[in-house]
């Protein structure tokens, strides 16, 4: 329910992540449709690159748009985020993208018409409910 409220209030939801037994703490947000399109457009220019290169670029581009902070370091732009993430070891970046993807799946699961209606709109009262 918190996810839906954040999305409707702020336009996105956030999640606190703890990686490497709590040594790395990050805050991520969900990816917007426009951000996804920007990433896909940029990836379309990598026609002559290896699949591994494209996959790593995709992961970094998602993270640069969705990571809000790491270990108390907040980022003012995707460029700042990218520079910080680019200096991290690959396994940490891989773990961050895996956790961010799990978060996107949580949101997708939470955003279904029935749950949205149940959370944000009152159910129409039946005559029986009115009498009670």
CSV table of C-alpha atoms in Angstrom, one decimal:
chain,number,residue,atom,x,y,z
A,1,UNK,CA,0.0,0.0,0.0
A,2,UNK,CA,2.9,2.4,0.8
A,3,UNK,CA,4.2,1.9,-2.8
A,4,UNK,CA,0.9,3.0,-4.3
A,5,UNK,CA,0.5,6.0,-2.0
A,6,UNK,CA,4.0,7.2,-2.9
A,7,UNK,CA,3.4,6.7,-6.6
A,8,UNK,CA,0.2,8.7,-6.5
A,9,UNK,CA,1.6,11.4,-4.1
A,10,UNK,CA,5.1,11.9,-5.6
A,11,UNK,CA,4.9,10.2,-9.0
A,12,UNK,CA,7.4,7.5,-7.9
A,13,UNK,CA,8.1,5.1,-5.1
A,14,UNK,CA,11.3,4.6,-3.2
A,15,UNK,CA,12.9,1.7,-1.4
A,16,UNK,CA,15.8,1.4,1.1
A,17,UNK,CA,18.2,-1.3,0.2
A,18,UNK,CA,20.8,-3.0,2.4
A,19,UNK,CA,23.5,-4.9,0.5
A,20,UNK,CA,26.6,-6.8,1.6
A,21,UNK,CA,25.3,-7.5,5.1
A,22,UNK,CA,24.3,-3.8,5.6
A,23,UNK,CA,27.7,-2.4,4.6
A,24,UNK,CA,26.1,-0.7,1.5
A,25,UNK,CA,22.9,1.2,2.0
A,26,UNK,CA,21.1,2.6,-1.0
A,27,UNK,CA,17.8,4.3,-1.8
A,28,UNK,CA,16.3,3.6,-5.2
A,29,UNK,CA,13.2,4.8,-7.0
A,30,UNK,CA,11.2,3.2,-9.7
A,31,UNK,CA,11.8,4.0,-13.4
A,32,UNK,CA,9.4,6.2,-15.2
A,33,UNK,CA,8.1,5.4,-18.6
A,34,UNK,CA,10.0,8.4,-20.1
A,35,UNK,CA,13.2,7.3,-18.4
A,36,UNK,CA,12.8,3.8,-19.9
A,37,UNK,CA,12.3,5.3,-23.4
A,38,UNK,CA,15.4,7.4,-23.0
A,39,UNK,CA,17.4,4.3,-22.1
A,40,UNK,CA,16.1,2.3,-24.9
A,41,UNK,CA,16.7,5.1,-27.4
A,42,UNK,CA,20.3,5.3,-26.2
A,43,UNK,CA,20.8,1.6,-26.4
A,44,UNK,CA,19.6,1.6,-30.0
A,45,UNK,CA,22.9,3.3,-30.9
A,46,UNK,CA,25.0,0.4,-29.7
A,47,UNK,CA,24.5,-1.8,-32.8
A,48,UNK,CA,28.2,-2.7,-33.2
A,49,UNK,CA,28.8,-3.5,-29.5
A,50,UNK,CA,28.8,-6.9,-27.8
A,51,UNK,CA,25.8,-8.2,-25.9
A,52,UNK,CA,27.7,-7.9,-22.6
A,53,UNK,CA,28.5,-4.3,-23.3
A,54,UNK,CA,24.9,-3.5,-24.0
A,55,UNK,CA,23.7,-5.3,-20.9
A,56,UNK,CA,26.2,-3.4,-18.7
A,57,UNK,CA,25.2,-0.1,-20.3
A,58,UNK,CA,21.5,-0.9,-19.7
A,59,UNK,CA,22.1,-1.7,-16.1
A,60,UNK,CA,24.2,1.4,-15.5
A,61,UNK,CA,21.6,3.6,-17.3
A,62,UNK,CA,18.8,2.2,-15.2
A,63,UNK,CA,20.8,2.8,-12.0
A,64,UNK,CA,21.8,6.3,-12.9
A,65,UNK,CA,18.2,7.2,-13.2
A,66,UNK,CA,16.9,5.3,-10.2
A,67,UNK,CA,19.6,5.4,-7.5
A,68,UNK,CA,19.0,8.3,-5.2
A,69,UNK,CA,21.8,7.7,-2.7
A,70,UNK,CA,24.4,5.3,-1.6
A,71,UNK,CA,25.9,5.2,1.9
A,72,UNK,CA,24.6,8.7,2.6
A,73,UNK,CA,25.9,10.1,-0.7
A,74,UNK,CA,23.0,11.8,-2.5
A,75,UNK,CA,23.2,12.5,-6.2
A,76,UNK,CA,22.1,15.7,-7.9
A,77,UNK,CA,21.9,14.3,-11.4
A,78,UNK,CA,22.1,11.1,-13.3
A,79,UNK,CA,25.6,12.1,-14.4
A,80,UNK,CA,26.7,12.3,-10.8
A,81,UNK,CA,25.1,9.0,-10.0
A,82,UNK,CA,26.8,7.4,-13.1
A,83,UNK,CA,30.2,8.7,-12.0
A,84,UNK,CA,29.8,7.3,-8.5
A,85,UNK,CA,28.5,3.9,-9.7
A,86,UNK,CA,31.2,3.6,-12.3
A,87,UNK,CA,33.8,3.5,-9.6
A,88,UNK,CA,32.1,0.7,-7.7
A,89,UNK,CA,33.1,-3.0,-8.2
A,90,UNK,CA,31.0,-4.8,-10.8
A,91,UNK,CA,29.5,-7.2,-8.2
A,92,UNK,CA,28.1,-4.3,-6.3
A,93,UNK,CA,26.6,-2.7,-9.4
A,94,UNK,CA,25.2,-6.1,-10.4
A,95,UNK,CA,23.6,-6.5,-7.0
A,96,UNK,CA,22.1,-3.0,-7.1
A,97,UNK,CA,20.5,-3.7,-10.5
A,98,UNK,CA,19.1,-7.0,-9.3
A,99,UNK,CA,17.5,-5.3,-6.2
A,100,UNK,CA,16.2,-2.4,-8.3
A,101,UNK,CA,14.6,-4.9,-10.7
A,102,UNK,CA,13.0,-6.7,-7.8
A,103,UNK,CA,11.6,-3.4,-6.7
A,104,UNK,CA,10.2,-2.7,-10.2
A,105,UNK,CA,8.4,-6.1,-10.0
A,106,UNK,CA,7.0,-5.3,-6.6
A,107,UNK,CA,5.5,-2.1,-8.1
A,108,UNK,CA,4.1,-4.0,-11.1
A,109,UNK,CA,2.5,-6.5,-8.8
A,110,UNK,CA,1.0,-3.7,-6.6
A,111,UNK,CA,-0.3,-1.7,-9.5
A,112,UNK,CA,-3.3,-3.7,-10.6
A,113,UNK,CA,-6.8,-2.1,-11.0
A,114,UNK,CA,-8.4,-4.1,-8.2
A,115,UNK,CA,-5.7,-3.1,-5.6
A,116,UNK,CA,-5.7,0.5,-6.7
A,117,UNK,CA,-9.5,0.7,-6.4
A,118,UNK,CA,-9.4,-1.0,-3.0
A,119,UNK,CA,-6.7,1.3,-1.7
A,120,UNK,CA,-7.8,4.6,-3.0
A,121,UNK,CA,-11.5,4.5,-3.8
A,122,UNK,CA,-14.4,3.7,-1.5
A,123,UNK,CA,-16.4,0.7,-2.3
A,124,UNK,CA,-20.0,1.5,-3.4
A,125,UNK,CA,-22.3,0.8,-0.6
A,126,UNK,CA,-25.0,-1.8,-1.1
A,127,UNK,CA,-28.5,-1.4,0.5
A,128,UNK,CA,-27.4,-4.0,3.0
A,129,UNK,CA,-24.3,-2.1,3.9
A,130,UNK,CA,-26.3,1.1,4.4
A,131,UNK,CA,-28.6,-0.5,6.9
A,132,UNK,CA,-25.7,-1.7,9.0
